mmCIF file of C-alpha atoms and ligand atoms in Angstrom:
data_model
loop_
_atom_site.group_PDB
_atom_site.id
_atom_site.type_symbol
_atom_site.label_atom_id
_atom_site.label_comp_id
_atom_site.label_asym_id
_atom_site.label_seq_id
_atom_site.Cartn_x
_atom_site.Cartn_y
_atom_site.Cartn_z
ATOM 1 C CA UNK A 1 0.000 0.000 0.000
ATOM 2 C CA UNK A 2 1.228 3.502 -0.779
ATOM 3 C CA UNK A 3 2.491 6.028 1.772
ATOM 4 C CA UNK A 4 -0.405 7.677 3.615
ATOM 5 C CA UNK A 5 -1.845 10.561 1.632
ATOM 6 C CA UNK A 6 -3.620 13.447 3.446
ATOM 7 C CA UNK A 7 -6.696 12.629 1.374
ATOM 8 C CA UNK A 8 -6.463 8.887 0.707
ATOM 9 C CA UNK A 9 -8.649 7.552 -2.104
ATOM 10 C CA UNK A 10 -11.893 6.077 -0.840
ATOM 11 C CA UNK A 11 -14.205 3.675 -2.638
ATOM 12 C CA UNK A 12 -17.847 3.598 -1.644
ATOM 13 C CA UNK A 13 -19.749 0.401 -2.438
ATOM 14 C CA UNK A 14 -23.493 0.836 -2.070
ATOM 15 C CA UNK A 15 -25.171 4.050 -3.140
ATOM 16 C CA UNK A 16 -28.505 3.897 -1.424
ATOM 17 C CA UNK A 17 -29.639 6.991 0.405
ATOM 18 C CA UNK A 18 -26.900 6.668 3.003
ATOM 19 C CA UNK A 19 -24.070 5.588 0.686
ATOM 20 C CA UNK A 20 -24.813 8.558 -1.553
ATOM 21 C CA UNK A 21 -24.599 10.917 1.429
ATOM 22 C CA UNK A 22 -21.286 9.360 2.513
ATOM 23 C CA UNK A 23 -19.752 9.618 -0.966
ATOM 24 C CA UNK A 24 -20.917 13.228 -1.255
ATOM 25 C CA UNK A 25 -19.353 14.146 2.098
ATOM 26 C CA UNK A 26 -16.056 12.482 1.153
ATOM 27 C CA UNK A 27 -15.962 14.374 -2.133
ATOM 28 C CA UNK A 28 -16.673 17.588 -0.250
ATOM 29 C CA UNK A 29 -13.708 16.897 2.044
ATOM 30 C CA UNK A 30 -11.381 16.536 -0.928
ATOM 31 C CA UNK A 31 -10.983 12.750 -1.155
ATOM 32 C CA UNK A 32 -10.737 11.063 -4.533
ATOM 33 C CA UNK A 33 -13.883 8.901 -4.464
ATOM 34 C CA UNK A 34 -14.712 5.889 -6.618
ATOM 35 C CA UNK A 35 -18.239 4.520 -6.436
ATOM 36 C CA UNK A 36 -20.057 1.331 -7.324
ATOM 37 C CA UNK A 37 -23.680 0.348 -6.923
ATOM 38 C CA UNK A 38 -25.522 -2.774 -8.058
ATOM 39 C CA UNK A 39 -28.085 -0.600 -9.827
ATOM 40 C CA UNK A 40 -25.690 1.574 -11.798
ATOM 41 C CA UNK A 41 -27.960 4.577 -12.385
ATOM 42 C CA UNK A 42 -27.931 5.358 -8.657
ATOM 43 C CA UNK A 43 -24.293 6.398 -9.090
ATOM 44 C CA UNK A 44 -25.198 9.186 -11.537
ATOM 45 C CA UNK A 45 -25.626 12.033 -8.980
ATOM 46 C CA UNK A 46 -22.290 11.416 -7.223
ATOM 47 C CA UNK A 47 -20.485 10.875 -10.522
ATOM 48 C CA UNK A 48 -21.890 14.246 -11.616
ATOM 49 C CA UNK A 49 -20.481 15.600 -8.343
ATOM 50 C CA UNK A 50 -16.948 14.403 -9.149
ATOM 51 C CA UNK A 51 -16.777 10.714 -8.170
ATOM 52 C CA UNK A 52 -15.245 8.136 -10.520
ATOM 53 C CA UNK A 53 -17.625 5.396 -11.657
ATOM 54 C CA UNK A 54 -16.282 1.851 -11.291
ATOM 55 C CA UNK A 55 -17.506 -0.650 -13.861
ATOM 56 C CA UNK A 56 -17.798 -3.338 -11.204
ATOM 57 C CA UNK A 57 -17.126 -3.985 -7.530
ATOM 58 C CA UNK A 58 -13.643 -5.344 -8.247
ATOM 59 C CA UNK A 59 -12.614 -2.111 -9.969
ATOM 60 C CA UNK A 60 -14.017 -0.103 -7.054
ATOM 61 C CA UNK A 61 -12.072 -2.159 -4.501
ATOM 62 C CA UNK A 62 -8.820 -1.724 -6.424
ATOM 63 C CA UNK A 63 -9.299 2.071 -6.611
ATOM 64 C CA UNK A 64 -9.592 2.650 -2.873
ATOM 65 C CA UNK A 65 -6.997 2.666 -0.147
ATOM 66 C CA UNK A 66 -10.079 2.695 2.058
ATOM 67 C CA UNK A 67 -13.097 0.654 0.970
ATOM 68 C CA UNK A 68 -16.363 1.766 2.556
ATOM 69 C CA UNK A 69 -19.364 -0.553 2.298
ATOM 70 C CA UNK A 70 -22.850 0.799 2.941
ATOM 71 C CA UNK A 71 -25.252 -1.910 1.845
ATOM 72 C CA UNK A 72 -28.608 -3.200 2.979
ATOM 73 C CA UNK A 73 -27.509 -5.900 5.417
ATOM 74 C CA UNK A 74 -24.833 -8.412 6.372
ATOM 75 C CA UNK A 75 -25.760 -10.835 3.589
ATOM 76 C CA UNK A 76 -25.430 -8.163 0.932
ATOM 77 C CA UNK A 77 -21.937 -7.283 2.217
ATOM 78 C CA UNK A 78 -20.797 -10.851 1.601
ATOM 79 C CA UNK A 79 -22.673 -10.919 -1.727
ATOM 80 C CA UNK A 80 -20.611 -7.953 -2.877
ATOM 81 C CA UNK A 81 -17.201 -8.634 -1.281
ATOM 82 C CA UNK A 82 -16.699 -12.393 -1.219
ATOM 83 C CA UNK A 83 -15.390 -12.532 -4.789
ATOM 84 C CA UNK A 84 -12.839 -9.779 -4.148
ATOM 85 C CA UNK A 85 -10.823 -10.918 -1.141
ATOM 86 C CA UNK A 86 -7.594 -10.888 -3.178
ATOM 87 C CA UNK A 87 -8.038 -7.230 -4.112
ATOM 88 C CA UNK A 88 -9.128 -6.310 -0.589
ATOM 89 C CA UNK A 89 -6.035 -7.826 1.055
ATOM 90 C CA UNK A 90 -3.825 -5.068 2.481
ATOM 91 C CA UNK A 91 -6.560 -2.464 2.242
ATOM 92 C CA UNK A 92 -8.728 -0.958 4.951
ATOM 93 C CA UNK A 93 -12.346 -2.115 4.860
ATOM 94 C CA UNK A 94 -14.863 -0.028 6.796
ATOM 95 C CA UNK A 95 -18.340 -1.523 6.890
ATOM 96 C CA UNK A 96 -21.078 0.869 8.003
ATOM 97 C CA UNK A 97 -23.895 -1.438 6.939
ATOM 98 C CA UNK A 98 -26.244 -2.139 9.836
ATOM 99 C CA UNK A 99 -25.238 -5.488 11.399
ATOM 100 C CA UNK A 100 -25.585 -7.330 14.691
ATOM 101 C CA UNK A 101 -22.476 -7.631 16.902
ATOM 102 C CA UNK A 102 -22.270 -11.311 15.936
ATOM 103 C CA UNK A 103 -22.357 -10.438 12.240
ATOM 104 C CA UNK A 104 -19.651 -7.804 12.764
ATOM 105 C CA UNK A 105 -17.492 -10.374 14.554
ATOM 106 C CA UNK A 106 -18.027 -12.819 11.691
ATOM 107 C CA UNK A 107 -17.015 -10.175 9.168
ATOM 108 C CA UNK A 108 -13.929 -9.269 11.231
ATOM 109 C CA UNK A 109 -12.833 -12.926 11.335
ATOM 110 C CA UNK A 110 -13.483 -13.270 7.593
ATOM 111 C CA UNK A 111 -11.438 -10.108 6.936
ATOM 112 C CA UNK A 112 -8.579 -11.237 9.182
ATOM 113 C CA UNK A 113 -8.500 -14.556 7.335
ATOM 114 C CA UNK A 114 -7.929 -12.673 4.077
ATOM 115 C CA UNK A 115 -5.413 -10.068 5.313
ATOM 116 C CA UNK A 116 -7.957 -7.233 5.243
ATOM 117 C CA UNK A 117 -7.715 -4.511 7.885
ATOM 118 C CA UNK A 118 -11.301 -4.254 9.171
ATOM 119 C CA UNK A 119 -13.252 -1.600 11.022
ATOM 120 C CA UNK A 120 -16.959 -1.860 11.740
ATOM 121 C CA UNK A 121 -19.136 1.239 11.931
ATOM 122 C CA UNK A 122 -22.570 2.188 13.185
ATOM 123 C CA UNK A 123 -23.904 5.427 11.744
ATOM 124 C CA UNK A 124 -25.892 7.438 14.288
ATOM 125 C CA UNK A 125 -27.382 9.903 11.823
ATOM 126 C CA UNK A 126 -29.811 10.088 8.943
ATOM 127 C CA UNK A 127 -28.482 10.867 5.460
ATOM 128 C CA UNK A 128 -29.087 14.670 5.524
ATOM 129 C CA UNK A 129 -27.058 14.895 8.757
ATOM 130 C CA UNK A 130 -23.942 13.273 7.254
ATOM 131 C CA UNK A 131 -21.034 15.703 7.258
ATOM 132 C CA UNK A 132 -22.772 18.015 9.746
ATOM 133 C CA UNK A 133 -21.964 18.445 13.459
ATOM 134 C CA UNK A 134 -25.135 16.473 14.281
ATOM 135 C CA UNK A 135 -23.714 13.219 12.904
ATOM 136 C CA UNK A 136 -21.640 10.758 14.868
ATOM 137 C CA UNK A 137 -20.457 7.325 13.909
ATOM 138 C CA UNK A 138 -19.454 4.522 16.281
ATOM 139 C CA UNK A 139 -16.497 2.390 15.252
ATOM 140 C CA UNK A 140 -14.872 -0.763 16.598
ATOM 141 C CA UNK A 141 -12.269 -3.175 15.299
ATOM 142 C CA UNK A 142 -8.734 -2.627 14.067
ATOM 143 C CA UNK A 143 -7.003 0.369 15.622
ATOM 144 C CA UNK A 144 -4.629 0.520 12.651
ATOM 145 C CA UNK A 145 -7.571 0.663 10.241
ATOM 146 C CA UNK A 146 -9.019 3.507 12.290
ATOM 147 C CA UNK A 147 -5.740 5.428 12.186
ATOM 148 C CA UNK A 148 -5.493 5.022 8.406
ATOM 149 C CA UNK A 149 -9.104 5.999 7.778
ATOM 150 C CA UNK A 150 -9.620 8.574 10.521
ATOM 151 C CA UNK A 151 -9.281 11.688 8.363
ATOM 152 C CA UNK A 152 -11.705 10.352 5.781
ATOM 153 C CA UNK A 153 -14.137 9.150 8.442
ATOM 154 C CA UNK A 154 -14.080 12.571 10.115
ATOM 155 C CA UNK A 155 -15.705 13.945 6.953
ATOM 156 C CA UNK A 156 -18.799 11.822 7.684
ATOM 157 C CA UNK A 157 -19.378 12.792 11.299
ATOM 158 C CA UNK A 158 -17.801 12.740 14.731
ATOM 159 C CA UNK A 159 -15.585 9.631 14.993
ATOM 160 C CA UNK A 160 -16.261 7.648 18.185
ATOM 161 C CA UNK A 161 -13.945 4.631 18.500
ATOM 162 C CA UNK A 162 -15.101 2.082 21.078
ATOM 163 C CA UNK A 163 -12.270 -0.456 21.018
ATOM 164 C CA UNK A 164 -10.847 -3.460 19.232
ATOM 165 C CA UNK A 165 -13.805 -5.819 19.827
ATOM 166 C CA UNK A 166 -15.438 -5.584 16.378
ATOM 167 C CA UNK A 167 -18.949 -6.084 17.763
ATOM 168 C CA UNK A 168 -18.921 -3.092 20.120
ATOM 169 C CA UNK A 169 -20.073 -0.502 17.581
ATOM 170 C CA UNK A 170 -22.944 -2.710 16.400
ATOM 171 C CA UNK A 171 -24.010 -3.451 19.987
ATOM 172 C CA UNK A 172 -24.206 0.222 20.933
ATOM 173 C CA UNK A 173 -25.738 1.148 17.578
ATOM 174 C CA UNK A 174 -28.541 -1.355 18.127
ATOM 175 C CA UNK A 175 -29.036 -0.249 21.726
ATOM 176 C CA UNK A 176 -29.366 3.359 20.577
ATOM 177 C CA UNK A 177 -31.800 2.400 17.814
ATOM 178 C CA UNK A 178 -33.837 0.378 20.340
ATOM 179 C CA UNK A 179 -34.069 3.453 22.567
ATOM 180 C CA UNK A 180 -35.074 5.593 19.601
ATOM 181 C CA UNK A 181 -37.852 3.251 18.497
ATOM 182 C CA UNK A 182 -39.192 3.023 22.052
ATOM 183 C CA UNK A 183 -39.326 6.814 22.077
ATOM 184 C CA UNK A 184 -40.881 6.916 18.612
ATOM 185 C CA UNK A 185 -43.688 4.614 19.744
ATOM 186 C CA UNK A 186 -44.340 7.034 22.607
ATOM 187 C CA UNK A 187 -44.344 9.977 20.212
ATOM 188 C CA UNK A 188 -46.966 8.353 17.988
ATOM 189 C CA UNK A 189 -49.134 7.481 20.988
ATOM 190 C CA UNK A 190 -48.903 11.074 22.235
ATOM 191 C CA UNK A 191 -49.942 12.469 18.844
ATOM 192 C CA UNK A 192 -52.846 10.002 18.679
ATOM 193 C CA UNK A 193 -54.000 11.075 22.134
ATOM 194 C CA UNK A 194 -53.923 14.844 21.551
ATOM 195 C CA UNK A 195 -55.672 14.353 18.203
ATOM 196 C CA UNK A 196 -58.720 13.104 20.135
ATOM 197 C CA UNK A 197 -58.882 16.572 21.709
ATOM 198 C CA UNK A 198 -58.642 18.441 18.428
ATOM 199 C CA UNK A 199 -54.966 19.339 18.838
ATOM 200 C CA UNK A 200 -53.028 19.040 15.595
ATOM 201 C CA UNK A 201 -49.674 17.287 15.460
ATOM 202 C CA UNK A 202 -48.037 20.495 14.211
ATOM 203 C CA UNK A 203 -49.375 22.453 17.184
ATOM 204 C CA UNK A 204 -48.287 19.822 19.704
ATOM 205 C CA UNK A 205 -44.857 19.068 18.219
ATOM 206 C CA UNK A 206 -42.853 21.912 19.833
ATOM 207 C CA UNK A 207 -43.989 21.122 23.379
ATOM 208 C CA UNK A 208 -43.453 17.406 22.749
ATOM 209 C CA UNK A 209 -39.904 18.056 21.501
ATOM 210 C CA UNK A 210 -39.182 20.241 24.528
ATOM 211 C CA UNK A 211 -40.476 17.556 26.892
ATOM 212 C CA UNK A 212 -38.475 14.769 25.243
ATOM 213 C CA UNK A 213 -35.321 16.888 25.327
ATOM 214 C CA UNK A 214 -35.619 17.172 29.081
ATOM 215 C CA UNK A 215 -36.672 13.552 29.544
ATOM 216 C CA UNK A 216 -33.538 12.331 27.743
ATOM 217 C CA UNK A 217 -31.598 13.499 30.810
ATOM 218 C CA UNK A 218 -33.101 10.509 32.663
ATOM 219 C CA UNK A 219 -30.368 8.363 31.147
ATOM 220 C CA UNK A 220 -27.702 9.667 33.537
ATOM 221 C CA UNK A 221 -29.334 9.075 36.968
ATOM 222 C CA UNK A 222 -30.773 5.800 35.671
ATOM 223 C CA UNK A 223 -27.244 4.653 34.750
ATOM 224 C CA UNK A 224 -26.067 5.492 38.284
ATOM 225 C CA UNK A 225 -28.826 3.341 39.784
ATOM 226 C CA UNK A 226 -28.045 0.438 37.426
ATOM 227 C CA UNK A 227 -24.276 0.480 37.887
ATOM 228 C CA UNK A 228 -24.643 0.840 41.671
ATOM 229 C CA UNK A 229 -27.271 -1.951 41.671
ATOM 230 C CA UNK A 230 -29.338 0.389 43.853
ATOM 231 C CA UNK A 231 -32.751 1.266 42.436
ATOM 232 C CA UNK A 232 -33.548 3.250 45.592
ATOM 233 C CA UNK A 233 -30.677 5.684 44.954
ATOM 234 C CA UNK A 234 -31.825 9.335 44.811
ATOM 235 C CA UNK A 235 -35.436 8.452 44.002
ATOM 236 C CA UNK A 236 -37.587 11.407 43.064
ATOM 237 C CA UNK A 237 -40.509 9.482 41.506
ATOM 238 C CA UNK A 238 -41.187 6.181 43.212
ATOM 239 C CA UNK A 239 -42.677 3.182 41.397
ATOM 240 C CA UNK A 240 -45.912 3.120 43.413
ATOM 241 C CA UNK A 241 -46.688 6.645 42.226
ATOM 242 C CA UNK A 242 -45.506 5.932 38.678
ATOM 243 C CA UNK A 243 -47.561 2.723 38.363
ATOM 244 C CA UNK A 244 -50.730 4.556 39.441
ATOM 245 C CA UNK A 245 -50.095 7.433 37.037
ATOM 246 C CA UNK A 246 -49.278 4.996 34.267
ATOM 247 C CA UNK A 247 -52.593 3.166 34.717
ATOM 248 C CA UNK A 248 -54.295 6.539 34.206
ATOM 249 C CA UNK A 249 -52.463 7.002 30.898
ATOM 250 C CA UNK A 250 -53.753 3.692 29.606
ATOM 251 C CA UNK A 251 -57.290 4.260 30.982
ATOM 252 C CA UNK A 252 -57.481 7.670 29.302
ATOM 253 C CA UNK A 253 -56.282 6.241 25.996
ATOM 254 C CA UNK A 254 -58.939 3.505 26.058
ATOM 255 C CA UNK A 255 -61.661 6.012 27.003
ATOM 256 C CA UNK A 256 -60.630 8.162 24.020
ATOM 257 C CA UNK A 257 -60.532 5.236 21.591
ATOM 258 C CA UNK A 258 -56.738 5.184 21.386
ATOM 259 C CA UNK A 259 -55.290 1.684 21.638
ATOM 260 C CA UNK A 260 -52.608 1.727 24.375
ATOM 261 C CA UNK A 261 -50.915 -1.359 22.915
ATOM 262 C CA UNK A 262 -47.546 0.376 22.738
ATOM 263 C CA UNK A 263 -47.735 1.497 26.384
ATOM 264 C CA UNK A 264 -49.361 -1.439 28.191
ATOM 265 C CA UNK A 265 -46.373 -3.808 28.574
ATOM 266 C CA UNK A 266 -44.386 -1.261 30.590
ATOM 267 C CA UNK A 267 -47.376 -0.617 32.874
ATOM 268 C CA UNK A 268 -47.552 -4.332 33.666
ATOM 269 C CA UNK A 269 -43.885 -4.335 34.657
ATOM 270 C CA UNK A 270 -44.335 -1.276 36.903
ATOM 271 C CA UNK A 271 -47.238 -2.976 38.707
ATOM 272 C CA UNK A 272 -45.115 -6.100 39.110
ATOM 273 C CA UNK A 273 -42.350 -4.063 40.790
ATOM 274 C CA UNK A 274 -44.908 -2.690 43.263
ATOM 275 C CA UNK A 275 -46.432 -6.132 43.880
ATOM 276 C CA UNK A 276 -42.976 -7.566 44.574
ATOM 277 C CA UNK A 277 -42.206 -4.960 47.239
ATOM 278 C CA UNK A 278 -40.182 -2.422 45.269
ATOM 279 C CA UNK A 279 -42.730 0.409 45.403
ATOM 280 C CA UNK A 280 -40.301 2.780 47.141
ATOM 281 C CA UNK A 281 -37.685 2.392 44.411
ATOM 282 C CA UNK A 282 -37.354 4.032 41.035
ATOM 283 C CA UNK A 283 -38.761 2.406 37.890
ATOM 284 C CA UNK A 284 -35.203 1.430 36.941
ATOM 285 C CA UNK A 285 -35.643 -1.992 38.570
ATOM 286 C CA UNK A 286 -37.773 -3.029 35.586
ATOM 287 C CA UNK A 287 -34.431 -3.785 33.896
ATOM 288 C CA UNK A 288 -34.243 -6.955 35.985
ATOM 289 C CA UNK A 289 -37.325 -8.324 34.200
ATOM 290 C CA UNK A 290 -35.703 -7.742 30.831
ATOM 291 C CA UNK A 291 -32.474 -9.637 31.301
ATOM 292 C CA UNK A 292 -30.627 -12.029 33.542
ATOM 293 C CA UNK A 293 -27.371 -10.211 32.713
ATOM 294 C CA UNK A 294 -26.356 -8.031 35.635
ATOM 295 C CA UNK A 295 -22.677 -7.210 34.979
ATOM 296 C CA UNK A 296 -21.043 -5.434 32.042
ATOM 297 C CA UNK A 297 -19.515 -8.050 29.738
ATOM 298 C CA UNK A 298 -21.861 -10.826 30.891
ATOM 299 C CA UNK A 299 -23.673 -12.249 27.853
ATOM 300 C CA UNK A 300 -26.678 -14.341 28.896
HETATM 301 N N1 FVH B 1 -30.907 5.702 5.891
HETATM 302 C C1 FVH B 1 -30.907 5.752 7.224
HETATM 303 O O1 FVH B 1 -31.597 6.563 7.830
HETATM 304 C C2 FVH B 1 -30.071 4.806 8.066
HETATM 305 C C3 FVH B 1 -29.195 5.571 9.036
HETATM 306 C C4 FVH B 1 -28.294 4.679 9.852
HETATM 307 C C5 FVH B 1 -27.564 3.662 8.983
HETATM 308 N N2 FVH B 1 -28.484 2.961 8.131
HETATM 309 C C6 FVH B 1 -27.924 1.769 7.482
HETATM 310 O O2 FVH B 1 -27.157 2.099 6.314
HETATM 311 C C7 FVH B 1 -27.256 1.022 5.377
HETATM 312 C C8 FVH B 1 -27.716 1.566 4.024
HETATM 313 O O3 FVH B 1 -28.915 2.279 4.219
HETATM 314 P P1 FVH B 1 -29.598 3.117 3.036
HETATM 315 O O4 FVH B 1 -30.516 4.091 3.670
HETATM 316 O O5 FVH B 1 -28.561 3.611 2.104
HETATM 317 O O6 FVH B 1 -30.461 1.945 2.347
HETATM 318 P P2 FVH B 1 -31.036 1.859 0.850
HETATM 319 O O7 FVH B 1 -31.271 3.210 0.307
HETATM 320 O O8 FVH B 1 -32.152 0.895 0.899
HETATM 321 O O9 FVH B 1 -29.804 1.210 0.016
HETATM 322 C C9 FVH B 1 -29.433 -0.151 0.148
HETATM 323 C C10 FVH B 1 -28.199 -0.392 -0.684
HETATM 324 O O10 FVH B 1 -27.827 -1.773 -0.612
HETATM 325 C C11 FVH B 1 -27.692 -2.277 -1.948
HETATM 326 N N3 FVH B 1 -27.954 -3.707 -1.925
HETATM 327 C C12 FVH B 1 -28.921 -4.378 -1.285
HETATM 328 N N4 FVH B 1 -28.803 -5.691 -1.467
HETATM 329 C C13 FVH B 1 -27.720 -5.874 -2.263
HETATM 330 C C14 FVH B 1 -27.062 -7.017 -2.793
HETATM 331 N N5 FVH B 1 -27.489 -8.259 -2.510
HETATM 332 N N6 FVH B 1 -25.979 -6.823 -3.560
HETATM 333 C C15 FVH B 1 -25.528 -5.572 -3.841
HETATM 334 N N7 FVH B 1 -26.089 -4.441 -3.355
HETATM 335 C C16 FVH B 1 -27.176 -4.592 -2.559
HETATM 336 C C17 FVH B 1 -28.687 -1.488 -2.747
HETATM 337 O O11 FVH B 1 -28.355 -1.607 -4.096
HETATM 338 P P3 FVH B 1 -29.487 -1.320 -5.247
HETATM 339 O O12 FVH B 1 -30.795 -1.885 -4.733
HETATM 340 O O13 FVH B 1 -29.528 0.165 -5.420
HETATM 341 O O14 FVH B 1 -28.999 -2.034 -6.434
HETATM 342 C C18 FVH B 1 -28.445 -0.082 -2.175
HETATM 343 O O15 FVH B 1 -27.267 0.471 -2.709
HETATM 344 C C19 FVH B 1 -28.266 0.011 5.942
HETATM 345 O O16 FVH B 1 -27.565 -1.059 6.536
HETATM 346 C C20 FVH B 1 -29.003 0.821 7.000
HETATM 347 O O17 FVH B 1 -29.524 0.032 8.052
HETATM 348 C C21 FVH B 1 -29.217 3.863 7.232
#
């Protein structure tokens, strides 16, 4: 491989909505970018923006010191790369396709077996945020791959390296997405509820966003209670009170013809905490009904 260039050439394989945003950001940062997509016409906008079009995946791999894959899923990554291990050997492969930690570990072992320097990534942004201060990307895997690719990766969003275990980025990515979808379910329920009172979504959105911004701060004291294994630590809203209030939320929804199916499971767990003698604690203890894993690193 050549001496490190301040703007090493990057190849982007996969030009869906996200891959297109990544290639565009890399071009904007001054990197020579070569692109390939299964459906070739999707490359047209980035080629018009200055990227080189590869005739096939093999040509794209050969053009990049850093090869960035942004495909649909784990299977599609192997579909695209398996025939090109010879060309990939000695290069840095960064896979930002959404995968499970186990899939990332499999890909890391596959890469190691073929002499490919592998870094796994989890993009915590939507395509329009790429290249803006709002975007951050989690990475794990080869430290050397990170060092080689860091400048290019910085063009996509804040680089957050989690360590050499290749599955770490995927694990935290999926945890963050799980939290987001839980919140999104709550958002849709809230809109459905206010709609029964004639309040439009547009009217309600600013107060909802303000409320959720504040509520996100719950993560920090909740983490303290979990890591101290003390759900009674600094309680400001005990479970007995929360379970009663929560029942009211579900009762109101039913009375208004809104199905509380997204809310009900959590209410059941709050009532169970009270019934089992934890009414004085915070709601954090519900975590014990979700998993038998109690220590970091323990995988049930
Ligand atoms: N878009 C988002 O909001 C999220 C943000 C966080 C990260 N995700 C993950 O990024 C991966 C790509 O997402 P995307 O939004 O670009 O997805 P699509 O626009 O649907 O593009 C999918 C690309 O994958 C290609 N592809 C699929 N299967 C194959 C295959 N077997 N062989 C070769 N290429 C394949 C597809 O090609 P084509 O259909 O255009 O020919 C697209 O390039 C994803 O993991 C998200 O979870 C995005």
